[in-house]
Amino acid sequence: MKNAVKKPGPRFRMTPQRAGILRLLEGNKSHPSAGDIYRRIHKKFPGLSFATVYNTLQSLIALGELAEIRIDPRRSRFDPATTAHSHLMCVECGSIADLKAPPQPPLPKERPSGYRILRCNIEFYGVCPACGKKPGNKEKKSCMKTRQK
Amino acid sequence: MKNAVKKPGPRFRMTPQRAGILRLLEGNKSHPSAGDIYRRIHKKFPGLSFATVYNTLQSLIALGELAEIRIDPRRSRFDPATTAHSHLMCVECGSIADLKAPPQPPLPKERPSGYRILRCNIEFYGVCPACGKKPGNKEKKSCMKTRQK
DNA sequence: ATACCAGATAAGAACCATTCTTGTCAAGAC
DNA sequence: GTCTTGACAAGAATGGTTCTTATCTGGTAT
C-alpha cells in the first residue's frame, strides 16, 4: 500500500488466447463484432470463453491498439486501425467500409453554454455495391427499414 | 401531432394508451428511452405493457412524428422533434441536448465507388454543465471511461 | 344498430450483446 | 520457493429489444 505510486498501470501479458485474437485483428478490415471474433477464435481455441474476448478487447482499447466503433446499432464493432477516420455501414448487410476522415469535425456554431465537448462521431449509412446489385434494391430510394439479421 | 393520412398504409388508431404516450412525448426535450417512457406511462396506465410502448413508438416513427436517435450506446432514445438537428450527450449523466444542425453534412471527398450513401449521423459527446461542476471533474481532460449506470 | 376484422393490447417468453461472479491457474516479482 | 497480480473458463445475470399468443376493441360495412 505504501509504494502505490510505483505502478504505471497493468501490463499486457501475452497469452496464446490473446495472441490468437491479435492475429485475427491485425490488418483486419472487416470491423468484426465481439461475437464474430469469439466464433472465429473459438474454432482454434475451443476452451476460449466470451469473457476472454471481451477482456482482451478492453485491454487493447485501453492500450490504444484498438478502437470500438458504434456505427452498428445492434452491437459494438472493433477496428484495429486507430488513426482518425470515419465509417460507412451498409444498411442491408451490415458491412462497414472505411472512409478518410472528413477534414474538419464540424463544430456547431451554437454550442450550449457550459458544455465541454469531448469528441464527435460522424457515421455514414448507405448500400454497398454488392447489396445495391441485388434485385429489389434498384428502385428503392431508401431501405433503412430493412434490418439485417 | 397531426392525424394520419387517409389512404396508404394502416392508419394510426388513437387509444388511451397511445394518447398518454403522445402527451408525454409532445414537446419533450429529454430524449427519453423506451424504458423511461414505459416507467412514466405505467404509473397512469398500470396495465400498459412494454410491447405497447414499442409498438406505438414504431408507429410514430413510421408516421414521421418521432425520431429514434442512437447517440446513447446503451439504448435507443426518442425525439419528438423531427426537424434536422444533431445531439450532444453528456458522458457522465447521459442527458442529451439538441444542437442546431451543422450547416453541411460533410460528405467524404473520397467515397468508395459503388456505394449509395443514404444518410449521415453526427453526434457530439461532452460533459453537461451540471456534471462539470461535480467535484472530481474539474481537472479531468476526458472522462469517457466513466460509464453512467 | 350489429357483426366483422384489422389492428391494438397485455403478458410474458425469447433473444442477444454485454457484464459480472466465482474459482482456478500461471507468470513474473521477491 | 512463495506471493501477488492478472488471465482464464464457465456460466449466471443484466438489460434492452423483439416476438408470440391470446384477447380485445374501434371503425367500417352491412
CSV table of N, CA, C and O in Angstrom, one decimal, chain B residues 64-138:
chain,number,residue,atom,x,y,z
B,64,GLY,N,-43.4,9.5,-39.2
B,64,GLY,CA,-42.6,10.6,-39.3
B,64,GLY,C,-42.8,11.6,-38.1
B,64,GLY,O,-42.3,12.7,-38.2
B,65,GLU,N,-43.5,11.2,-37.1
B,65,GLU,CA,-43.8,12.1,-36.0
B,65,GLU,C,-42.7,12.0,-34.9
B,65,GLU,O,-42.8,12.7,-33.9
B,66,LEU,N,-41.8,11.0,-35.0
B,66,LEU,CA,-40.9,10.7,-34.0
B,66,LEU,C,-39.6,10.3,-34.6
B,66,LEU,O,-39.6,9.6,-35.6
B,67,ALA,N,-38.5,10.6,-34.0
B,67,ALA,CA,-37.2,10.2,-34.5
B,67,ALA,C,-36.5,9.3,-33.4
B,67,ALA,O,-36.5,9.6,-32.2
B,68,GLU,N,-35.9,8.2,-33.9
B,68,GLU,CA,-35.1,7.4,-33.0
B,68,GLU,C,-33.7,7.8,-33.1
B,68,GLU,O,-33.1,7.9,-34.2
B,69,ILE,N,-33.1,8.2,-32.0
B,69,ILE,CA,-31.7,8.6,-32.1
B,69,ILE,C,-30.8,7.6,-31.3
B,69,ILE,O,-31.2,7.0,-30.3
B,70,ARG,N,-29.6,7.4,-31.9
B,70,ARG,CA,-28.8,6.3,-31.4
B,70,ARG,C,-27.5,6.8,-30.8
B,70,ARG,O,-26.5,6.2,-30.9
B,71,ILE,N,-27.5,8.0,-30.2
B,71,ILE,CA,-26.3,8.6,-29.7
B,71,ILE,C,-25.9,7.8,-28.4
B,71,ILE,O,-24.7,7.8,-28.1
B,72,ASP,N,-26.8,7.3,-27.7
B,72,ASP,CA,-26.6,6.6,-26.5
B,72,ASP,C,-26.3,5.1,-26.8
B,72,ASP,O,-27.2,4.4,-27.3
B,73,PRO,N,-25.1,4.6,-26.6
B,73,PRO,CA,-24.8,3.2,-27.0
B,73,PRO,C,-25.6,2.2,-26.2
B,73,PRO,O,-25.7,1.1,-26.7
B,74,ARG,N,-26.2,2.6,-25.2
B,74,ARG,CA,-26.9,1.6,-24.3
B,74,ARG,C,-28.3,1.3,-24.7
B,74,ARG,O,-28.9,0.3,-24.5
B,75,ARG,N,-28.9,2.3,-25.3
B,75,ARG,CA,-30.3,2.2,-25.7
B,75,ARG,C,-30.8,3.2,-26.7
B,75,ARG,O,-30.1,4.2,-26.8
B,76,SER,N,-31.9,3.0,-27.4
B,76,SER,CA,-32.4,4.0,-28.3
B,76,SER,C,-33.0,5.1,-27.5
B,76,SER,O,-33.6,4.8,-26.4
B,77,ARG,N,-32.9,6.3,-28.0
B,77,ARG,CA,-33.6,7.4,-27.3
B,77,ARG,C,-34.5,8.0,-28.4
B,77,ARG,O,-34.3,7.8,-29.6
B,78,PHE,N,-35.5,8.7,-28.0
B,78,PHE,CA,-36.6,9.1,-28.9
B,78,PHE,C,-36.8,10.6,-28.8
B,78,PHE,O,-36.7,11.2,-27.7
B,79,ASP,N,-37.0,11.2,-29.9
B,79,ASP,CA,-37.0,12.7,-30.0
B,79,ASP,C,-38.2,13.1,-30.9
B,79,ASP,O,-38.3,12.8,-32.0
B,80,PRO,N,-39.2,13.8,-30.2
B,80,PRO,CA,-40.4,14.2,-31.0
B,80,PRO,C,-40.1,15.3,-31.9
B,80,PRO,O,-40.9,15.7,-32.8
B,81,ALA,N,-38.9,15.9,-31.9
B,81,ALA,CA,-38.5,17.0,-32.8
B,81,ALA,C,-37.9,16.3,-34.0
B,81,ALA,O,-36.7,15.8,-33.9
B,82,THR,N,-38.5,16.3,-35.1
B,82,THR,CA,-38.0,15.5,-36.3
B,82,THR,C,-37.4,16.4,-37.3
B,82,THR,O,-36.9,15.9,-38.4
B,83,THR,N,-37.3,17.7,-37.1
B,83,THR,CA,-36.5,18.5,-38.0
B,83,THR,C,-35.0,18.3,-37.8
B,83,THR,O,-34.6,17.9,-36.7
B,84,ALA,N,-34.3,18.5,-38.9
B,84,ALA,CA,-32.8,18.1,-38.8
B,84,ALA,C,-32.1,18.9,-37.8
B,84,ALA,O,-32.0,20.1,-37.8
B,85,HIS,N,-31.5,18.1,-36.9
B,85,HIS,CA,-30.6,18.7,-35.9
B,85,HIS,C,-29.7,17.6,-35.4
B,85,HIS,O,-30.0,16.4,-35.6
B,86,SER,N,-28.7,17.9,-34.7
B,86,SER,CA,-27.9,16.9,-34.1
B,86,SER,C,-27.9,17.0,-32.5
B,86,SER,O,-28.6,17.9,-32.0
B,87,HIS,N,-27.2,16.1,-31.9
B,87,HIS,CA,-27.3,16.0,-30.5
B,87,HIS,C,-25.9,15.9,-29.8
B,87,HIS,O,-24.9,15.6,-30.4
B,88,LEU,N,-26.0,16.2,-28.5
B,88,LEU,CA,-24.8,16.3,-27.7
B,88,LEU,C,-25.1,15.5,-26.4
B,88,LEU,O,-26.1,15.9,-25.7
B,89,MET,N,-24.5,14.4,-26.2
B,89,MET,CA,-24.8,13.7,-25.0
B,89,MET,C,-23.7,13.8,-23.9
B,89,MET,O,-22.5,13.9,-24.2
B,90,CYS,N,-24.2,14.0,-22.7
B,90,CYS,CA,-23.2,14.1,-21.5
B,90,CYS,C,-22.8,12.7,-21.2
B,90,CYS,O,-23.6,11.8,-20.9
B,91,VAL,N,-21.5,12.4,-21.2
B,91,VAL,CA,-21.0,11.1,-21.0
B,91,VAL,C,-21.1,10.7,-19.5
B,91,VAL,O,-20.9,9.6,-19.1
B,92,GLU,N,-21.4,11.7,-18.6
B,92,GLU,CA,-21.5,11.4,-17.2
B,92,GLU,C,-22.9,11.0,-16.9
B,92,GLU,O,-23.1,9.9,-16.3
B,93,CYS,N,-23.9,11.8,-17.2
B,93,CYS,CA,-25.2,11.5,-16.7
B,93,CYS,C,-26.1,11.0,-17.9
B,93,CYS,O,-27.3,10.6,-17.6
B,94,GLY,N,-25.7,11.0,-19.1
B,94,GLY,CA,-26.5,10.5,-20.2
B,94,GLY,C,-27.5,11.5,-20.7
B,94,GLY,O,-28.3,11.1,-21.6
B,95,SER,N,-27.6,12.7,-20.2
B,95,SER,CA,-28.6,13.6,-20.7
B,95,SER,C,-28.2,14.0,-22.1
B,95,SER,O,-27.0,14.0,-22.5
B,96,ILE,N,-29.2,14.4,-22.9
B,96,ILE,CA,-28.9,14.7,-24.3
B,96,ILE,C,-29.5,16.1,-24.6
B,96,ILE,O,-30.6,16.4,-24.2
B,97,ALA,N,-28.7,16.9,-25.2
B,97,ALA,CA,-29.1,18.3,-25.6
B,97,ALA,C,-29.2,18.4,-27.1
B,97,ALA,O,-28.5,17.6,-27.8
B,98,ASP,N,-30.0,19.3,-27.6
B,98,ASP,CA,-30.2,19.5,-29.0
B,98,ASP,C,-29.1,20.5,-29.5
B,98,ASP,O,-28.8,21.4,-28.8
B,99,LEU,N,-28.7,20.3,-30.7
B,99,LEU,CA,-27.8,21.2,-31.4
B,99,LEU,C,-28.4,21.6,-32.7
B,99,LEU,O,-29.0,20.8,-33.3
B,100,LYS,N,-28.2,22.8,-33.1
B,100,LYS,CA,-28.6,23.1,-34.4
B,100,LYS,C,-27.8,22.3,-35.4
B,100,LYS,O,-26.7,21.9,-35.2
B,101,ALA,N,-28.4,21.9,-36.5
B,101,ALA,CA,-27.8,21.1,-37.5
B,101,ALA,C,-26.5,21.8,-38.0
B,101,ALA,O,-26.5,23.0,-38.2
B,102,PRO,N,-25.5,21.0,-38.1
B,102,PRO,CA,-24.3,21.6,-38.7
B,102,PRO,C,-24.6,22.0,-40.2
B,102,PRO,O,-25.4,21.3,-40.8
B,103,PRO,N,-24.1,23.1,-40.6
B,103,PRO,CA,-24.5,23.7,-41.9
B,103,PRO,C,-24.4,22.7,-43.0
B,103,PRO,O,-25.4,22.6,-43.8
B,104,GLN,N,-23.4,21.9,-43.1
B,104,GLN,CA,-23.2,21.0,-44.2
B,104,GLN,C,-22.9,19.6,-43.7
B,104,GLN,O,-21.9,19.4,-42.9
B,105,PRO,N,-23.7,18.6,-44.1
B,105,PRO,CA,-23.2,17.3,-43.9
B,105,PRO,C,-21.9,17.0,-44.6
B,105,PRO,O,-21.9,17.2,-45.8
B,106,PRO,N,-20.9,16.8,-43.9
B,106,PRO,CA,-19.5,16.7,-44.5
B,106,PRO,C,-19.3,15.5,-45.3
B,106,PRO,O,-18.9,14.5,-44.8
B,107,LEU,N,-19.7,15.5,-46.6
B,107,LEU,CA,-19.6,14.4,-47.4
B,107,LEU,C,-18.1,14.1,-47.6
B,107,LEU,O,-17.3,15.0,-47.9
B,108,PRO,N,-17.8,12.8,-47.5
B,108,PRO,CA,-16.3,12.5,-47.7
B,108,PRO,C,-15.9,12.7,-49.1
B,108,PRO,O,-16.7,12.3,-50.1
B,109,LYS,N,-14.8,13.3,-49.3
B,109,LYS,CA,-14.4,13.5,-50.7
B,109,LYS,C,-14.0,12.2,-51.4
B,109,LYS,O,-14.3,12.0,-52.6
B,110,GLU,N,-13.4,11.3,-50.7
B,110,GLU,CA,-13.1,10.0,-51.3
B,110,GLU,C,-14.2,9.0,-50.9
B,110,GLU,O,-14.0,8.4,-49.9
B,111,ARG,N,-15.2,9.0,-51.7
B,111,ARG,CA,-16.2,8.0,-51.3
B,111,ARG,C,-16.0,6.7,-52.1
B,111,ARG,O,-15.6,6.7,-53.3
B,112,PRO,N,-16.2,5.6,-51.4
B,112,PRO,CA,-16.0,4.3,-52.0
B,112,PRO,C,-16.9,4.1,-53.2
B,112,PRO,O,-18.1,4.4,-53.1
B,113,SER,N,-16.3,3.7,-54.3
B,113,SER,CA,-17.1,3.6,-55.5
B,113,SER,C,-18.2,2.5,-55.4
B,113,SER,O,-17.9,1.5,-54.8
B,114,GLY,N,-19.3,2.8,-55.9
B,114,GLY,CA,-20.4,1.8,-55.9
B,114,GLY,C,-21.3,1.9,-54.7
B,114,GLY,O,-22.4,1.3,-54.7
B,115,TYR,N,-20.9,2.6,-53.7
B,115,TYR,CA,-21.8,2.8,-52.6
B,115,TYR,C,-22.8,3.9,-52.9
B,115,TYR,O,-22.5,4.9,-53.5
B,116,ARG,N,-24.0,3.6,-52.4
B,116,ARG,CA,-25.0,4.7,-52.4
B,116,ARG,C,-25.2,5.2,-51.0
B,116,ARG,O,-25.5,4.4,-50.1
B,117,ILE,N,-24.9,6.4,-50.7
B,117,ILE,CA,-24.9,6.9,-49.4
B,117,ILE,C,-26.3,7.5,-49.1
B,117,ILE,O,-26.9,8.3,-49.9
B,118,LEU,N,-26.9,7.0,-48.0
B,118,LEU,CA,-28.3,7.4,-47.7
B,118,LEU,C,-28.3,8.5,-46.7
B,118,LEU,O,-29.1,9.4,-46.8
B,119,ARG,N,-27.6,8.4,-45.6
B,119,ARG,CA,-27.6,9.4,-44.6
B,119,ARG,C,-26.4,9.4,-43.8
B,119,ARG,O,-25.5,8.6,-43.9
B,120,CYS,N,-26.3,10.4,-42.9
B,120,CYS,CA,-25.1,10.6,-42.1
B,120,CYS,C,-25.5,11.1,-40.7
B,120,CYS,O,-26.5,11.8,-40.6
B,121,ASN,N,-24.9,10.5,-39.7
B,121,ASN,CA,-25.1,10.9,-38.3
B,121,ASN,C,-23.9,11.7,-37.8
B,121,ASN,O,-22.8,11.2,-38.0
B,122,ILE,N,-24.2,12.8,-37.1
B,122,ILE,CA,-23.1,13.5,-36.4
B,122,ILE,C,-23.6,13.6,-35.0
B,122,ILE,O,-24.6,14.1,-34.7
B,123,GLU,N,-22.7,13.1,-34.1
B,123,GLU,CA,-23.1,13.1,-32.7
B,123,GLU,C,-21.9,13.7,-31.9
B,123,GLU,O,-20.8,13.4,-32.2
B,124,PHE,N,-22.3,14.4,-30.9
B,124,PHE,CA,-21.2,15.0,-30.0
B,124,PHE,C,-21.4,14.4,-28.6
B,124,PHE,O,-22.5,14.2,-28.2
B,125,TYR,N,-20.2,14.3,-28.0
B,125,TYR,CA,-20.2,13.8,-26.7
B,125,TYR,C,-19.4,14.8,-25.8
B,125,TYR,O,-18.4,15.3,-26.3
B,126,GLY,N,-19.9,15.0,-24.6
B,126,GLY,CA,-19.2,16.0,-23.8
B,126,GLY,C,-19.7,15.9,-22.3
B,126,GLY,O,-20.1,14.8,-21.9
B,127,VAL,N,-19.5,16.9,-21.6
B,127,VAL,CA,-19.9,17.0,-20.2
B,127,VAL,C,-20.8,18.2,-20.0
B,127,VAL,O,-20.5,19.3,-20.4
B,128,CYS,N,-22.0,17.9,-19.4
B,128,CYS,CA,-23.0,18.9,-19.3
B,128,CYS,C,-22.6,19.9,-18.1
B,128,CYS,O,-21.8,19.5,-17.3
B,129,PRO,N,-23.2,21.0,-18.1
B,129,PRO,CA,-22.8,22.0,-17.0
B,129,PRO,C,-22.9,21.4,-15.6
B,129,PRO,O,-22.0,21.5,-14.8
B,130,ALA,N,-24.0,20.7,-15.3
B,130,ALA,CA,-24.2,20.1,-14.0
B,130,ALA,C,-23.1,19.2,-13.7
B,130,ALA,O,-22.6,19.2,-12.6
B,131,CYS,N,-22.8,18.2,-14.6
B,131,CYS,CA,-21.8,17.2,-14.3
B,131,CYS,C,-20.4,17.9,-14.2
B,131,CYS,O,-19.5,17.4,-13.5
B,132,GLY,N,-20.2,18.9,-15.0
B,132,GLY,CA,-18.9,19.6,-15.0
B,132,GLY,C,-18.6,20.2,-13.6
B,132,GLY,O,-17.4,20.4,-13.3
B,133,LYS,N,-19.7,20.5,-12.9
B,133,LYS,CA,-19.5,21.2,-11.6
B,133,LYS,C,-19.2,20.2,-10.5
B,133,LYS,O,-18.7,20.6,-9.5
B,134,LYS,N,-19.5,18.9,-10.8
B,134,LYS,CA,-19.3,18.0,-9.7
B,134,LYS,C,-17.9,17.8,-9.3
B,134,LYS,O,-17.0,17.9,-10.2
B,135,PRO,N,-17.6,17.7,-8.0
B,135,PRO,CA,-16.2,17.5,-7.6
B,135,PRO,C,-15.5,16.3,-8.3
B,135,PRO,O,-16.2,15.3,-8.4
B,136,GLY,N,-14.3,16.5,-8.7
B,136,GLY,CA,-13.6,15.4,-9.3
B,136,GLY,C,-13.6,15.5,-10.8
B,136,GLY,O,-12.8,14.8,-11.5
B,137,ASN,N,-14.5,16.4,-11.3
B,137,ASN,CA,-14.5,16.6,-12.8
B,137,ASN,C,-13.7,17.8,-13.2
B,137,ASN,O,-13.6,18.1,-14.4
B,138,LYS,N,-13.3,18.6,-12.3
B,138,LYS,CA,-12.7,19.9,-12.6
B,138,LYS,C,-11.4,19.7,-13.5
B,138,LYS,O,-11.2,20.4,-14.4
